[in-house]
Short mmCIF file of N, CA and C in Angstrom, two decimals:
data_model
loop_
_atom_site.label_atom_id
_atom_site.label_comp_id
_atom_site.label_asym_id
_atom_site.label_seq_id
_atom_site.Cartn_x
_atom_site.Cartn_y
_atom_site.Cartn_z
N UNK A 12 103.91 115.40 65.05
CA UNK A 12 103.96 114.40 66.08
C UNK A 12 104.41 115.04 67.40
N UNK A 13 104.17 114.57 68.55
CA UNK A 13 104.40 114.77 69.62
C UNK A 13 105.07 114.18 70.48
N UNK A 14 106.08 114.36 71.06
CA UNK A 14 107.67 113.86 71.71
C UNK A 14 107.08 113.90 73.32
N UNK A 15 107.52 112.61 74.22
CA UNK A 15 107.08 112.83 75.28
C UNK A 15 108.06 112.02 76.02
N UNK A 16 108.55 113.06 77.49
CA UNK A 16 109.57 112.56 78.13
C UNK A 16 109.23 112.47 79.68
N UNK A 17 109.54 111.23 80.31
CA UNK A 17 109.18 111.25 81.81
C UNK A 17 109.93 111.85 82.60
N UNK A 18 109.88 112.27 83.76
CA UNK A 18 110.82 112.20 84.58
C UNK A 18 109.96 112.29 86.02
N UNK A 19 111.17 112.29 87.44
CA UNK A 19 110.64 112.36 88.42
C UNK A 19 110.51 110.94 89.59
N UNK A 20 110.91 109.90 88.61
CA UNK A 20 110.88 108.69 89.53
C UNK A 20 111.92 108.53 90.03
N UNK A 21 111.84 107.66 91.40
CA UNK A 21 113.10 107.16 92.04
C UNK A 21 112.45 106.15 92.90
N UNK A 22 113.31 105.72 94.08
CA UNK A 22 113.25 104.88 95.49
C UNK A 22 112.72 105.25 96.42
N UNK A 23 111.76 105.20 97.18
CA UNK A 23 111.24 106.33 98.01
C UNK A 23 110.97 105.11 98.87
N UNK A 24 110.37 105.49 100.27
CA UNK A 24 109.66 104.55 101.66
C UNK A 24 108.19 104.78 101.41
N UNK A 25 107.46 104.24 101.71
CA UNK A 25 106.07 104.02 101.83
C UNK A 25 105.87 104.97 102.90
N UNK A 26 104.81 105.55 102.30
CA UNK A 26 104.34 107.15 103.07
C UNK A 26 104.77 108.00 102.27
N UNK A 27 105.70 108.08 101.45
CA UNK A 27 106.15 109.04 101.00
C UNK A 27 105.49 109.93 99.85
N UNK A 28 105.69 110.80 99.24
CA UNK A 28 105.44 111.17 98.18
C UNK A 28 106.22 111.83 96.57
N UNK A 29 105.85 111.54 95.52
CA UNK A 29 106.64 111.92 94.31
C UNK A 29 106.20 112.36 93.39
N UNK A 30 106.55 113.37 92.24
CA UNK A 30 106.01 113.98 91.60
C UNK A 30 106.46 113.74 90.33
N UNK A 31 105.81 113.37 89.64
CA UNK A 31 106.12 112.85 88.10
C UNK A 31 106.05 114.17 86.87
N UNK A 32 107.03 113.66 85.89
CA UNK A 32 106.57 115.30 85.10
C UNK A 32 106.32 114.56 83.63
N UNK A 33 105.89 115.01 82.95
CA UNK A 33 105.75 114.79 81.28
C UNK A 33 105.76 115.87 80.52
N UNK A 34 107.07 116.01 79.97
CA UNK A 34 107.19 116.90 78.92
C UNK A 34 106.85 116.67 77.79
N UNK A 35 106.20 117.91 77.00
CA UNK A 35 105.73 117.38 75.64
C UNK A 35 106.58 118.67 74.68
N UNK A 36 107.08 117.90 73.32
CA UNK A 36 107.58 118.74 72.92
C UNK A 36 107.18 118.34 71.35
N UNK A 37 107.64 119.16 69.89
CA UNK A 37 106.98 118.88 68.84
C UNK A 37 105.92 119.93 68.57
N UNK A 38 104.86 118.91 68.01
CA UNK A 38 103.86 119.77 67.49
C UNK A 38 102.65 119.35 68.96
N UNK A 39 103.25 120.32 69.77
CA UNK A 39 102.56 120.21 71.09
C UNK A 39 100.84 120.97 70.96
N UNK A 40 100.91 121.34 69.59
CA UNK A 40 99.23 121.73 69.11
C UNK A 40 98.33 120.91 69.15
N UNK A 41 98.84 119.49 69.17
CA UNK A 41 98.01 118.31 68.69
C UNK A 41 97.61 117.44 70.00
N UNK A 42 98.60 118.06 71.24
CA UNK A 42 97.97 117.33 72.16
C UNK A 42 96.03 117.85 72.75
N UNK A 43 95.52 116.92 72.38
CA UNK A 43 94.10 116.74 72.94
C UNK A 43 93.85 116.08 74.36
N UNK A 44 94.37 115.03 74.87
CA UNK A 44 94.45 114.57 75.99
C UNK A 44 95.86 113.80 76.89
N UNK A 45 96.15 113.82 77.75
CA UNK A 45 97.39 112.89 77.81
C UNK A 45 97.06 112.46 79.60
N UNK A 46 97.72 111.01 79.36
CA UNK A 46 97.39 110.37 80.35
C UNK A 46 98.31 109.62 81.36
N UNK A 47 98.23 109.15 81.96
CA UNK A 47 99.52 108.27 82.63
C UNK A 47 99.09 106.96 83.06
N UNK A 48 99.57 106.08 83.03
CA UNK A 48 99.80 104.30 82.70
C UNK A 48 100.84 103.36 83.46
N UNK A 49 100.81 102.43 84.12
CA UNK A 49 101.78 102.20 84.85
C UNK A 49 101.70 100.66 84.95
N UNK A 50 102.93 100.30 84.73
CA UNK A 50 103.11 98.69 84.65
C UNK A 50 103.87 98.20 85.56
N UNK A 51 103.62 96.70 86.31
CA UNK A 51 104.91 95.90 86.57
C UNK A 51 105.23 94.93 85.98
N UNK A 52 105.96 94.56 86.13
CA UNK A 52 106.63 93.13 85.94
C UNK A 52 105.54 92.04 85.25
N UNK A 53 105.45 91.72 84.38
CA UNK A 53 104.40 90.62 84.49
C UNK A 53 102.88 90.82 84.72
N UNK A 54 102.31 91.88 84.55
CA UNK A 54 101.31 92.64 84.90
C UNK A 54 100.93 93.04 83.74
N UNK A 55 99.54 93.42 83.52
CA UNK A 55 98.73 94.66 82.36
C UNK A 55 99.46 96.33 82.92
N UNK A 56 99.35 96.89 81.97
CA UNK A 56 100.01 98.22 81.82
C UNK A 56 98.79 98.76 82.02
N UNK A 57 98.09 99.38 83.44
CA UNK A 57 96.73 99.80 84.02
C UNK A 57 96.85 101.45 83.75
N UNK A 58 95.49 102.26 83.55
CA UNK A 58 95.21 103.33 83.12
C UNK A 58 95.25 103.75 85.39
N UNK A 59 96.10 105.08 85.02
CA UNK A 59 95.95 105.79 86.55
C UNK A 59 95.06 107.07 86.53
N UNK A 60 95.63 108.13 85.65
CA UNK A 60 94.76 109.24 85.57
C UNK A 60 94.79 109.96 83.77
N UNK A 61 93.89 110.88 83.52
CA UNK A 61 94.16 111.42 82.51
C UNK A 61 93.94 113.14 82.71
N UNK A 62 94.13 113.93 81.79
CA UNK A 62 93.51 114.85 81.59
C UNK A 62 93.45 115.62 80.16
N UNK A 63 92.57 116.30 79.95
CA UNK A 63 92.14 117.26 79.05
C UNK A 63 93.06 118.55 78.97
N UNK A 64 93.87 118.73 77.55
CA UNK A 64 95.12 119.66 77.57
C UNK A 64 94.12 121.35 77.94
N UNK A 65 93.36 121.53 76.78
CA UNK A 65 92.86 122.43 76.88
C UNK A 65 91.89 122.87 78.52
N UNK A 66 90.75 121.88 78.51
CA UNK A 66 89.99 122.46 79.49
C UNK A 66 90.38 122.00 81.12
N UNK A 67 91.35 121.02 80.97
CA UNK A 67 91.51 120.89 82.40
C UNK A 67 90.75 119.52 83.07
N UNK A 68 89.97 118.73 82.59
CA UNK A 68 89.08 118.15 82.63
C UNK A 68 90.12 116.31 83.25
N UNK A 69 89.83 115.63 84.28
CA UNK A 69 90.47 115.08 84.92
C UNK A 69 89.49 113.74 85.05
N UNK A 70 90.63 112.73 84.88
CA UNK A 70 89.83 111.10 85.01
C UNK A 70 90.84 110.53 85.54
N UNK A 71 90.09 109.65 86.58
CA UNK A 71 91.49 109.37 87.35
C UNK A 71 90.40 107.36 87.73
N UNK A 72 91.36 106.55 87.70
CA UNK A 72 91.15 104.63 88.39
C UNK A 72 90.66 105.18 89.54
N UNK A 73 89.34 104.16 89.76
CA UNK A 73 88.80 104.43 91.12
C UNK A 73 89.88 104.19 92.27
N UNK A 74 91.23 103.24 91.91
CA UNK A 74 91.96 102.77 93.13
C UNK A 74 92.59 104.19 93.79
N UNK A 75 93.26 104.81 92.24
CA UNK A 75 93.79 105.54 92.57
C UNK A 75 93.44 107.36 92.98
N UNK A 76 92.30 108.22 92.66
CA UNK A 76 91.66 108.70 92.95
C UNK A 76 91.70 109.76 94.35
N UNK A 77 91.81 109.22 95.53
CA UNK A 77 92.37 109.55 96.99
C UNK A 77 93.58 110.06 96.87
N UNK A 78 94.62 109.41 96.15
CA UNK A 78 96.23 109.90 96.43
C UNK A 78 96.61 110.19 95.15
N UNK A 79 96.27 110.08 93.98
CA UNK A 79 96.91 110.47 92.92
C UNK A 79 96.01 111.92 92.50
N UNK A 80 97.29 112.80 91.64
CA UNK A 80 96.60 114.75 91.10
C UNK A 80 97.24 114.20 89.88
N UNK A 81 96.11 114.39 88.93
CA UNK A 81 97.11 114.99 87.47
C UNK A 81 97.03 116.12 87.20
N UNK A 82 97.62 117.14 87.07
CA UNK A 82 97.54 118.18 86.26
C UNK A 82 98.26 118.70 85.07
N UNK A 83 98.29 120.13 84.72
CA UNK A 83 99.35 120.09 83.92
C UNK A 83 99.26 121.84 83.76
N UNK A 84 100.30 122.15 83.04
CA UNK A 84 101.12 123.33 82.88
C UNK A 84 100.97 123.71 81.03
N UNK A 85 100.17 124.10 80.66
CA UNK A 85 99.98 124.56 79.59
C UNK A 85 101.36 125.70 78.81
N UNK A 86 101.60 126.27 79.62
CA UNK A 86 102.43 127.25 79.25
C UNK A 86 104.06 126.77 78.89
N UNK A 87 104.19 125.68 79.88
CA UNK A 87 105.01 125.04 79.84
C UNK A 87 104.93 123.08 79.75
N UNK A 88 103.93 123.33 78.81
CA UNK A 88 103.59 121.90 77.75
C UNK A 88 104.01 120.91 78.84
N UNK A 89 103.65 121.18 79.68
CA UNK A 89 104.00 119.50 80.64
C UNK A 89 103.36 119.06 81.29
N UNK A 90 102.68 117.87 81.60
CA UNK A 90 101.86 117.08 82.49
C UNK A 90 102.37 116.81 84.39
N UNK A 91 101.84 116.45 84.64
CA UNK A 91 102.42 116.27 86.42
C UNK A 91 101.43 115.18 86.62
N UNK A 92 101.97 114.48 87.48
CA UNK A 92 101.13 113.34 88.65
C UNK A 92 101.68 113.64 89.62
N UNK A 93 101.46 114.20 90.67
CA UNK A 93 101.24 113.75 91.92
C UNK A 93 101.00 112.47 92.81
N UNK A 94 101.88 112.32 93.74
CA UNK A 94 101.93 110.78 94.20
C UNK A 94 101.91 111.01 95.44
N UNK A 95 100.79 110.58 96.31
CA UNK A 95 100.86 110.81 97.73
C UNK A 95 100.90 109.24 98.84
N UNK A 96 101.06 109.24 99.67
CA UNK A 96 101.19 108.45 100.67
C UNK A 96 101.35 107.25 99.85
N UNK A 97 102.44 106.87 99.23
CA UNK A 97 102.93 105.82 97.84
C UNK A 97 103.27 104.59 99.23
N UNK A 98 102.37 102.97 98.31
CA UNK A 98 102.97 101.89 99.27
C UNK A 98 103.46 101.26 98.50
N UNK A 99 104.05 100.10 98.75
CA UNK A 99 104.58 99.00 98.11
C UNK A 99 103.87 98.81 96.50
N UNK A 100 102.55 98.50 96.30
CA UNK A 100 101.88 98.28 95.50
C UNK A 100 102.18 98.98 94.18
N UNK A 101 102.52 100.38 94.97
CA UNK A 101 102.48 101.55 93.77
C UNK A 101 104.02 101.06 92.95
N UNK A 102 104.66 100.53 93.14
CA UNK A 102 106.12 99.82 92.75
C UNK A 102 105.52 99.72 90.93
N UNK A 103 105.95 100.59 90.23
CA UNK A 103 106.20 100.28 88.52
C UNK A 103 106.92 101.08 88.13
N UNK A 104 106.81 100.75 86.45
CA UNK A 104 107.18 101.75 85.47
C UNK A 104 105.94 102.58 84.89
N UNK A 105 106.23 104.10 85.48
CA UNK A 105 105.29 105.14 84.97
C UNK A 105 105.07 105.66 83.34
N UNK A 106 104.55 105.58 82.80
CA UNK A 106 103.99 106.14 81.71
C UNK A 106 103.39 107.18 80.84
N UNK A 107 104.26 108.58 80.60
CA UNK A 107 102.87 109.26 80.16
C UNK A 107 102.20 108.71 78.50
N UNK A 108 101.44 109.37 78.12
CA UNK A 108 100.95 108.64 76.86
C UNK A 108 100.14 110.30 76.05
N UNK A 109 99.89 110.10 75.04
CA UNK A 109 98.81 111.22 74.29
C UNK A 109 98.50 110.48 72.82
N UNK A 110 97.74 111.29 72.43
CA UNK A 110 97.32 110.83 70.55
C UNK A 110 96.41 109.55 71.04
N UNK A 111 95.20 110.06 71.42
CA UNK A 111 94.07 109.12 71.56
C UNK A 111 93.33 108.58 70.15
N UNK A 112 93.32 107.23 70.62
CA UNK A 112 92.77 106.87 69.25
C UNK A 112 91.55 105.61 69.49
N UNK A 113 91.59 105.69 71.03
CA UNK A 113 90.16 105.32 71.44
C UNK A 113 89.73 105.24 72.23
N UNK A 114 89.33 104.47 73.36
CA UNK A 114 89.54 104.63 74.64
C UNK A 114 90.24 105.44 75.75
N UNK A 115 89.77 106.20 76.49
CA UNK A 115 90.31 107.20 77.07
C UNK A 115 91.51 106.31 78.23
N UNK A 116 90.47 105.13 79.05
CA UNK A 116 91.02 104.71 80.06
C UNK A 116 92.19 103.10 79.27
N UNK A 117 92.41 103.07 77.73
CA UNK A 117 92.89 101.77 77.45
C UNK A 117 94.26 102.11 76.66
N UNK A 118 95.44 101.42 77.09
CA UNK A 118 96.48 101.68 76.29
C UNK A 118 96.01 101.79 74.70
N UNK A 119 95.24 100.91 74.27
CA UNK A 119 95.43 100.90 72.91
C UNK A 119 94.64 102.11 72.44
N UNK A 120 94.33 102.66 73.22
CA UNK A 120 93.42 104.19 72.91
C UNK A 120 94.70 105.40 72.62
N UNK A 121 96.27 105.25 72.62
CA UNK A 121 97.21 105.97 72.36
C UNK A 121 98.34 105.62 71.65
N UNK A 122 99.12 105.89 71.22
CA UNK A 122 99.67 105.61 70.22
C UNK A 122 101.58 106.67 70.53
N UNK A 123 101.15 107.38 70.84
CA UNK A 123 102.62 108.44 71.54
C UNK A 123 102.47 108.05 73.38
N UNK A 124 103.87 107.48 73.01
CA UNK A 124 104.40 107.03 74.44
C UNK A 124 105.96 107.64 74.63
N UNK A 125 105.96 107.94 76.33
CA UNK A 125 107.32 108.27 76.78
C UNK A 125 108.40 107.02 76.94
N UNK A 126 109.28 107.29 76.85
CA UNK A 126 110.27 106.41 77.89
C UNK A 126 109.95 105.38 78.57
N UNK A 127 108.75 105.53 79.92
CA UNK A 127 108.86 106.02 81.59
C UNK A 127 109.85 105.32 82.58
N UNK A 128 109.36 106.20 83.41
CA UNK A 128 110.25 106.36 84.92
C UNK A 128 110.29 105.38 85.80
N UNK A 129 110.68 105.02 86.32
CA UNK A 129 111.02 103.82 87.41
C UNK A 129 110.15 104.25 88.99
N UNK A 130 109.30 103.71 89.10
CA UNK A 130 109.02 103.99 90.94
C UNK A 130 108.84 102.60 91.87
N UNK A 131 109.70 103.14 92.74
CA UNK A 131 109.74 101.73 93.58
C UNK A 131 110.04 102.60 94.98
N UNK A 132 108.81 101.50 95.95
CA UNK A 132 108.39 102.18 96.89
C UNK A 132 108.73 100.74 97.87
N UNK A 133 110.10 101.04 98.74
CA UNK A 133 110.20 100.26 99.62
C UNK A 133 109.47 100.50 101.00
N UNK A 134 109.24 99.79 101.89
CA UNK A 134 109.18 99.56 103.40
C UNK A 134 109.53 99.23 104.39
#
């Protein structure tokens, strides 16, 4: 199984930018894809970006696309999002996720979830 921990969120102003991390630890052999997910309050828990451990291979919400990077660090088993010119909207709890089990872009397509992180983007 595969252990996954967020970090990187806080309070920031609109304009700003933040960098999210996802550590994976375990049997980090098994990660095939891992993605990030983000909820508010009373809201669906919406797909933001994903990527492909091995080849690098990147899917990202048309909203988000312009201002959001996923990448990741193979060597050091960890995922990244990138958060650029963050507004109000972007205000949730971040998510990473892995262990696809169907859908690339649908929570129920994973099954290993982090914590996540808190982002709230005042103005």
């Amino acid at each position: 199984q595969v252990h996954l921990v967020e970090s990187g969120g806080g309070s920031v102003q609109a304009g700003d930018s933040l960098r999210l991390s996802c550590a994976a630890s375990g049997d980090t052999f098994l990660l095939g894809r891992v993605a990030w997910f983000r909820q508010a309050p009373g809201k669906w828990r919406d797909f933001v970006a994903a990527i492909r451990w091995n080849s690098g291979n990147t899917y990202y919400a048309d909203s988000m696309k312009s201002r959001f990077t996923v990448s990741r660090d193979k060597a050091e088993n960890t995922a990244y999002l990138q958060m650029n010119n963050l507004n109000t909207e972007d205000t949730a709890i971040y998510y990473c996720a892995t262990d696809p089990g169907g859908s690339l872009r649908s929570p129920d397509g994973y099954n290993s979830w982090g914590q996540g992180t808190q982002v709230t983007v005042f103005s």
